[in-house]
Amino acid sequence: MFKFFILLGFWLILCLISLGVGSYHLSPSEVLDTLLFATNERAKDVIFGIRVPRILLSSICGAMLAVSGASLQAVFKNPLVGPNIIGVSSAAAFGGAIAILLGFGGIALIFCAFFMGIFAIILLGYIAKFVRQSSIFSLILSGVVVNGFFGALISLTQYLADNEQTLPNIIFWLLGSFISANYDKFFILFFISLICGGTLMVIRWRLNLLSLSDDDIIGLGINPKTLRVIILLCTTLLISAQVAMSGNIGWIGLVVPHMARFLVGQNYNINLPVCAILGAVFMLLIDTISRASVGSEIPLGILTALIGTPVFVYLLRAQNGKI
């Protein structure tokens, strides 16, 4: 767990750096002065009213995506599986887009995203069963089908949206951003992650068993189907809640678990906590880079895709001959 505390220290340092980054720049001395003494009222409002909730929200979203990605890879016994690859993120994005189109927000938007995320998992299972194949390639193709289906529905939603107000809101939300971060959103995600993420952490040792056959798992006194259902429900709610709060931010759920595996190995007792803190670091770093850009902020979905795409290509190359 030494590496976990190293990453935690790096996250704290990154938090301090991130407090000073943005359109209203603050030097390290101004940040420390505001945190310790709060003498500058404007800096105090910027830090505690805007940047602290943004740091908290981005960090918890990154942790949720990373833990979900690692859990999905364990369930599907496939290192190339992620929220985007199997269509959960795009389905949740469609649910959120529908909610925005109908004028819903808050909890209603989360429920819409969650419902469509569950539907994506069910649809993926039926497609994989229909083609009667269990290879990595067939699973990726099934994910492409699910992604394409919900991508078309998202396009239809945009076509039906009002050009002056609703359409810009949907497009901006889909690109991914923490610009609307606040403490209410953070506490909603904290509550969801406490239940779902906490459940995954408690049963993380059982994720190691999913590499065995179902008969072997049953022999150890555990119902593999029940275990998979619990994991899928928890990961779907985590992903859907993240999408509802900050839009469709891809690749973190695929890339970060591989980083964690490289650092601490495959054992989920150690791997999953490291995934959480590494996901928080990765997302906060991406958000800080976005805010540091000249002019308007770069959408997070663009930045994560620019980093995640070449990594995914490398993983496909590494799997050559096994697909």
Short mmCIF file of C-alpha atoms in Angstrom, two decimals:
data_model
loop_
_atom_site.label_atom_id
_atom_site.label_comp_id
_atom_site.label_asym_id
_atom_site.label_seq_id
_atom_site.Cartn_x
_atom_site.Cartn_y
_atom_site.Cartn_z
CA MET A 1 0.00 0.00 0.00
CA PHE A 2 3.06 2.25 -0.02
CA LYS A 3 2.35 3.22 -3.63
CA PHE A 4 -1.21 4.11 -2.65
CA PHE A 5 0.04 6.70 -0.14
CA ILE A 6 2.54 8.02 -2.70
CA LEU A 7 -0.35 8.57 -5.12
CA LEU A 8 -2.42 10.13 -2.34
CA GLY A 9 0.39 12.59 -1.64
CA PHE A 10 0.64 13.38 -5.35
CA TRP A 11 -3.13 14.01 -5.43
CA LEU A 12 -2.85 16.47 -2.52
CA ILE A 13 -0.03 18.34 -4.26
CA LEU A 14 -2.05 18.42 -7.48
CA CYS A 15 -5.02 19.81 -5.51
CA LEU A 16 -2.90 22.73 -4.29
CA ILE A 17 -1.67 23.41 -7.82
CA SER A 18 -5.19 23.15 -9.23
CA LEU A 19 -6.49 25.74 -6.74
CA GLY A 20 -4.44 28.40 -8.49
CA VAL A 21 -5.21 27.43 -12.09
CA GLY A 22 -7.99 29.08 -14.05
CA SER A 23 -9.11 32.31 -15.67
CA TYR A 24 -8.48 34.03 -12.32
CA HIS A 25 -4.89 32.96 -11.69
CA LEU A 26 -3.61 32.65 -8.14
CA SER A 27 0.05 32.24 -7.23
CA PRO A 28 1.07 29.49 -4.76
CA SER A 29 1.61 32.12 -2.06
CA GLU A 30 -1.89 33.56 -2.65
CA VAL A 31 -3.41 30.08 -2.47
CA LEU A 32 -1.68 29.29 0.82
CA ASP A 33 -2.54 32.71 2.25
CA THR A 34 -6.21 32.22 1.35
CA LEU A 35 -6.32 28.70 2.78
CA LEU A 36 -4.64 29.69 6.04
CA PHE A 37 -5.85 33.23 6.66
CA ALA A 38 -8.56 34.03 4.05
CA THR A 39 -7.51 37.68 3.87
CA ASN A 40 -8.43 38.15 0.19
CA GLU A 41 -12.22 37.94 -0.13
CA ARG A 42 -12.20 37.55 -3.91
CA ALA A 43 -9.60 34.77 -3.79
CA LYS A 44 -11.60 33.15 -0.99
CA ASP A 45 -14.76 33.13 -3.12
CA VAL A 46 -12.88 31.70 -6.11
CA ILE A 47 -11.16 28.95 -4.13
CA PHE A 48 -13.95 27.82 -1.80
CA GLY A 49 -16.90 28.68 -4.03
CA ILE A 50 -15.63 27.41 -7.39
CA ARG A 51 -12.38 25.47 -7.34
CA VAL A 52 -12.70 23.31 -4.22
CA PRO A 53 -16.05 21.78 -5.32
CA ARG A 54 -14.62 21.35 -8.82
CA ILE A 55 -11.55 19.54 -7.48
CA LEU A 56 -13.70 17.31 -5.30
CA LEU A 57 -16.17 16.54 -8.10
CA SER A 58 -13.49 15.80 -10.71
CA SER A 59 -11.58 13.58 -8.29
CA ILE A 60 -14.58 11.51 -7.26
CA CYS A 61 -15.70 11.15 -10.89
CA GLY A 62 -12.26 9.88 -11.87
CA ALA A 63 -12.25 7.41 -8.99
CA MET A 64 -15.74 6.16 -9.89
CA LEU A 65 -14.83 5.59 -13.54
CA ALA A 66 -11.55 3.84 -12.73
CA VAL A 67 -13.09 1.50 -10.15
CA SER A 68 -16.00 0.76 -12.50
CA GLY A 69 -13.65 -0.01 -15.38
CA ALA A 70 -11.53 -2.38 -13.29
CA SER A 71 -14.64 -4.14 -11.97
CA LEU A 72 -16.09 -4.56 -15.47
CA GLN A 73 -12.81 -6.00 -16.72
CA ALA A 74 -12.96 -8.55 -13.90
CA VAL A 75 -16.58 -9.49 -14.66
CA PHE A 76 -15.98 -9.93 -18.39
CA LYS A 77 -12.49 -11.45 -17.89
CA ASN A 78 -11.34 -9.01 -20.51
CA PRO A 79 -8.69 -6.26 -20.18
CA LEU A 80 -10.14 -4.36 -23.15
CA VAL A 81 -13.53 -3.75 -21.55
CA GLY A 82 -14.47 -0.31 -20.30
CA PRO A 83 -17.59 1.82 -19.79
CA ASN A 84 -17.26 3.25 -23.32
CA ILE A 85 -16.35 -0.01 -25.00
CA ILE A 86 -19.46 -1.87 -23.80
CA GLY A 87 -21.80 1.07 -24.43
CA VAL A 88 -22.78 1.95 -20.85
CA SER A 89 -21.46 5.52 -21.10
CA SER A 90 -23.17 6.27 -24.41
CA ALA A 91 -26.41 4.77 -23.12
CA ALA A 92 -26.24 6.86 -19.95
CA ALA A 93 -25.43 9.89 -22.10
CA PHE A 94 -28.57 9.23 -24.14
CA GLY A 95 -30.62 8.99 -20.96
CA GLY A 96 -29.19 12.29 -19.77
CA ALA A 97 -29.80 13.92 -23.14
CA ILE A 98 -33.44 12.80 -23.04
CA ALA A 99 -33.74 14.27 -19.54
CA ILE A 100 -32.32 17.61 -20.71
CA LEU A 101 -34.64 17.56 -23.75
CA LEU A 102 -37.64 17.07 -21.44
CA GLY A 103 -36.45 19.76 -19.05
CA PHE A 104 -35.45 17.44 -16.21
CA GLY A 105 -32.37 17.81 -14.03
CA GLY A 106 -30.78 16.67 -10.79
CA ILE A 107 -32.01 13.31 -9.48
CA ALA A 108 -34.35 12.77 -12.45
CA LEU A 109 -31.42 13.11 -14.84
CA ILE A 110 -29.44 10.53 -12.83
CA PHE A 111 -32.37 8.09 -12.92
CA CYS A 112 -32.71 8.49 -16.69
CA ALA A 113 -28.99 7.89 -17.16
CA PHE A 114 -29.02 4.90 -14.80
CA PHE A 115 -32.02 3.28 -16.51
CA MET A 116 -30.39 3.52 -19.94
CA GLY A 117 -27.08 2.24 -18.54
CA ILE A 118 -28.84 -0.87 -17.20
CA PHE A 119 -30.55 -1.32 -20.55
CA ALA A 120 -27.16 -1.16 -22.31
CA ILE A 121 -25.80 -3.99 -20.14
CA ILE A 122 -28.87 -6.12 -20.89
CA LEU A 123 -28.64 -5.35 -24.62
CA LEU A 124 -24.94 -6.22 -24.70
CA GLY A 125 -25.65 -9.56 -23.03
CA TYR A 126 -28.37 -10.42 -25.54
CA ILE A 127 -26.16 -9.50 -28.51
CA ALA A 128 -23.25 -11.57 -27.21
CA LYS A 129 -25.62 -14.49 -26.61
CA PHE A 130 -27.17 -14.08 -30.06
CA VAL A 131 -23.84 -14.29 -31.93
CA ARG A 132 -22.84 -17.27 -29.73
CA GLN A 133 -19.24 -16.19 -29.34
CA SER A 134 -17.23 -15.22 -26.28
CA SER A 135 -14.02 -13.91 -27.82
CA ILE A 136 -12.63 -10.45 -27.16
CA PHE A 137 -13.33 -9.50 -30.76
CA SER A 138 -17.02 -10.43 -30.59
CA LEU A 139 -17.41 -8.52 -27.31
CA ILE A 140 -15.81 -5.42 -28.84
CA LEU A 141 -18.09 -5.72 -31.88
CA SER A 142 -21.10 -6.06 -29.58
CA GLY A 143 -19.98 -2.91 -27.80
CA VAL A 144 -19.63 -1.15 -31.16
CA VAL A 145 -23.22 -2.13 -31.95
CA VAL A 146 -24.49 -0.82 -28.61
CA ASN A 147 -22.44 2.37 -28.94
CA GLY A 148 -23.68 2.91 -32.48
CA PHE A 149 -27.29 2.35 -31.46
CA PHE A 150 -27.22 4.85 -28.62
CA GLY A 151 -25.05 7.23 -30.64
CA ALA A 152 -27.82 7.33 -33.24
CA LEU A 153 -30.40 7.99 -30.52
CA ILE A 154 -28.26 10.82 -29.15
CA SER A 155 -28.12 12.33 -32.65
CA LEU A 156 -31.90 12.02 -32.91
CA THR A 157 -32.25 13.78 -29.55
CA GLN A 158 -30.04 16.61 -30.78
CA TYR A 159 -32.08 16.85 -33.98
CA LEU A 160 -35.30 17.21 -31.98
CA ALA A 161 -33.85 19.71 -29.50
CA ASP A 162 -34.49 23.44 -29.62
CA ASN A 163 -31.61 25.11 -31.48
CA GLU A 164 -31.48 28.18 -29.26
CA GLN A 165 -31.26 26.68 -25.77
CA THR A 166 -31.73 22.92 -25.38
CA LEU A 167 -29.37 21.83 -28.17
CA PRO A 168 -26.38 23.87 -26.90
CA ASN A 169 -27.01 22.50 -23.40
CA ILE A 170 -27.00 18.92 -24.66
CA ILE A 171 -23.87 19.39 -26.78
CA PHE A 172 -21.96 21.15 -24.01
CA TRP A 173 -22.98 18.48 -21.49
CA LEU A 174 -22.01 15.60 -23.80
CA LEU A 175 -18.50 17.00 -24.32
CA GLY A 176 -17.78 16.67 -20.61
CA SER A 177 -16.97 19.46 -18.19
CA PHE A 178 -16.87 20.32 -14.49
CA ILE A 179 -17.60 23.99 -15.08
CA SER A 180 -20.96 23.68 -13.29
CA ALA A 181 -19.48 21.85 -10.29
CA ASN A 182 -20.92 22.65 -6.87
CA TYR A 183 -21.13 21.09 -3.44
CA ASP A 184 -24.61 19.67 -4.07
CA LYS A 185 -23.38 17.63 -7.03
CA PHE A 186 -20.38 16.44 -5.06
CA PHE A 187 -22.46 15.26 -2.11
CA ILE A 188 -24.87 13.41 -4.42
CA LEU A 189 -21.93 11.59 -6.04
CA PHE A 190 -20.31 11.04 -2.65
CA PHE A 191 -23.48 9.34 -1.39
CA ILE A 192 -23.71 7.14 -4.50
CA SER A 193 -20.01 6.25 -4.41
CA LEU A 194 -20.23 5.54 -0.68
CA ILE A 195 -22.88 2.90 -1.34
CA CYS A 196 -21.84 1.46 -4.71
CA GLY A 197 -18.11 2.12 -4.54
CA GLY A 198 -18.08 0.99 -0.92
CA THR A 199 -19.81 -2.25 -1.91
CA LEU A 200 -17.20 -2.91 -4.60
CA MET A 201 -14.41 -2.21 -2.12
CA VAL A 202 -15.90 -4.59 0.45
CA ILE A 203 -16.22 -7.43 -2.08
CA ARG A 204 -13.04 -6.60 -3.99
CA TRP A 205 -11.35 -9.84 -2.90
CA ARG A 206 -14.13 -11.71 -4.71
CA LEU A 207 -13.17 -10.02 -7.98
CA ASN A 208 -10.08 -12.22 -7.96
CA LEU A 209 -12.35 -15.29 -8.02
CA LEU A 210 -14.01 -14.22 -11.28
CA SER A 211 -10.93 -15.40 -13.17
CA LEU A 212 -11.94 -18.96 -12.19
CA SER A 213 -14.66 -21.06 -13.78
CA ASP A 214 -18.20 -20.85 -12.40
CA ASP A 215 -17.94 -24.38 -11.02
CA ASP A 216 -14.81 -23.47 -9.07
CA ILE A 217 -16.46 -20.32 -7.71
CA ILE A 218 -19.53 -22.31 -6.62
CA GLY A 219 -17.20 -24.80 -4.96
CA LEU A 220 -15.92 -21.94 -2.80
CA GLY A 221 -19.47 -21.23 -1.62
CA ILE A 222 -20.11 -18.13 -3.76
CA ASN A 223 -22.85 -17.67 -6.35
CA PRO A 224 -21.08 -16.25 -9.44
CA LYS A 225 -24.28 -14.99 -11.08
CA THR A 226 -25.31 -13.04 -7.98
CA LEU A 227 -21.80 -11.63 -7.68
CA ARG A 228 -21.81 -10.46 -11.30
CA VAL A 229 -25.25 -8.87 -10.94
CA ILE A 230 -24.14 -6.94 -7.84
CA ILE A 231 -20.99 -5.71 -9.60
CA LEU A 232 -22.85 -4.73 -12.78
CA LEU A 233 -25.51 -2.82 -10.83
CA CYS A 234 -22.91 -0.95 -8.78
CA THR A 235 -20.72 -0.08 -11.77
CA THR A 236 -23.69 0.99 -13.89
CA LEU A 237 -24.96 3.34 -11.18
CA LEU A 238 -21.47 4.79 -10.69
CA ILE A 239 -20.98 5.36 -14.43
CA SER A 240 -24.49 6.72 -14.93
CA ALA A 241 -24.15 9.13 -12.00
CA GLN A 242 -20.82 10.39 -13.34
CA VAL A 243 -22.27 10.93 -16.81
CA ALA A 244 -25.26 12.72 -15.33
CA MET A 245 -23.06 15.15 -13.38
CA SER A 246 -20.24 15.86 -15.83
CA GLY A 247 -21.10 14.43 -19.24
CA ASN A 248 -19.62 11.58 -21.24
CA ILE A 249 -15.92 11.45 -20.30
CA GLY A 250 -14.36 8.41 -21.93
CA TRP A 251 -11.27 6.23 -21.70
CA ILE A 252 -10.48 6.69 -18.00
CA GLY A 253 -12.35 3.50 -17.13
CA LEU A 254 -10.21 1.64 -19.67
CA VAL A 255 -6.78 3.22 -19.25
CA VAL A 256 -6.48 3.70 -15.47
CA PRO A 257 -7.05 0.02 -14.52
CA HIS A 258 -4.11 -0.91 -16.76
CA MET A 259 -1.97 1.73 -15.06
CA ALA A 260 -2.93 0.30 -11.67
CA ARG A 261 -2.09 -3.21 -12.85
CA PHE A 262 1.31 -1.99 -13.98
CA LEU A 263 1.97 -0.42 -10.57
CA VAL A 264 0.64 -3.02 -8.11
CA GLY A 265 -0.36 -6.11 -10.09
CA GLN A 266 -3.63 -7.95 -10.64
CA ASN A 267 -4.66 -8.60 -7.01
CA TYR A 268 -7.86 -6.58 -6.58
CA ASN A 269 -7.38 -6.32 -2.82
CA ILE A 270 -4.67 -3.78 -3.60
CA ASN A 271 -5.50 -2.96 -7.21
CA LEU A 272 -8.97 -1.48 -6.64
CA PRO A 273 -7.97 1.14 -4.00
CA VAL A 274 -5.02 2.14 -6.20
CA CYS A 275 -7.43 2.39 -9.16
CA ALA A 276 -9.58 4.81 -7.16
CA ILE A 277 -6.78 7.21 -6.20
CA LEU A 278 -5.12 6.91 -9.63
CA GLY A 279 -8.43 7.72 -11.32
CA ALA A 280 -8.83 10.77 -9.08
CA VAL A 281 -5.30 11.93 -9.95
CA PHE A 282 -5.81 11.34 -13.67
CA MET A 283 -9.13 13.17 -13.87
CA LEU A 284 -7.94 16.10 -11.75
CA LEU A 285 -4.84 16.39 -13.93
CA ILE A 286 -6.95 16.43 -17.11
CA ASP A 287 -9.31 19.04 -15.63
CA THR A 288 -6.38 21.21 -14.53
CA ILE A 289 -4.88 21.04 -18.03
CA SER A 290 -8.28 21.99 -19.44
CA ARG A 291 -8.50 25.06 -17.20
CA ALA A 292 -4.90 26.03 -17.93
CA SER A 293 -5.56 26.27 -21.67
CA VAL A 294 -5.55 29.67 -23.33
CA GLY A 295 -9.02 31.04 -24.00
CA SER A 296 -12.00 28.79 -23.27
CA GLU A 297 -11.65 25.45 -21.53
CA ILE A 298 -10.98 22.36 -23.63
CA PRO A 299 -13.81 19.82 -23.15
CA LEU A 300 -12.66 16.91 -21.00
CA GLY A 301 -13.98 14.28 -23.39
CA ILE A 302 -11.60 15.57 -26.06
CA LEU A 303 -8.54 15.48 -23.78
CA THR A 304 -9.25 12.01 -22.41
CA ALA A 305 -9.86 10.66 -25.92
CA LEU A 306 -6.57 12.11 -27.18
CA ILE A 307 -4.77 10.22 -24.41
CA GLY A 308 -6.92 7.10 -24.29
CA THR A 309 -7.08 6.33 -28.01
CA PRO A 310 -3.35 5.58 -28.52
CA VAL A 311 -3.32 3.54 -25.30
CA PHE A 312 -6.23 1.45 -26.54
CA VAL A 313 -4.49 0.87 -29.88
CA TYR A 314 -1.44 -0.34 -27.96
CA LEU A 315 -3.63 -2.74 -25.95
CA LEU A 316 -5.15 -4.13 -29.15
CA ARG A 317 -1.64 -4.64 -30.49
CA ALA A 318 -0.62 -6.42 -27.29
CA GLN A 319 -3.64 -8.76 -27.62
CA ASN A 320 -2.68 -9.80 -31.18
CA GLY A 321 -3.18 -13.51 -31.62
CA LYS A 322 -5.47 -13.84 -28.61
CA ILE A 323 -8.59 -12.31 -30.13
#
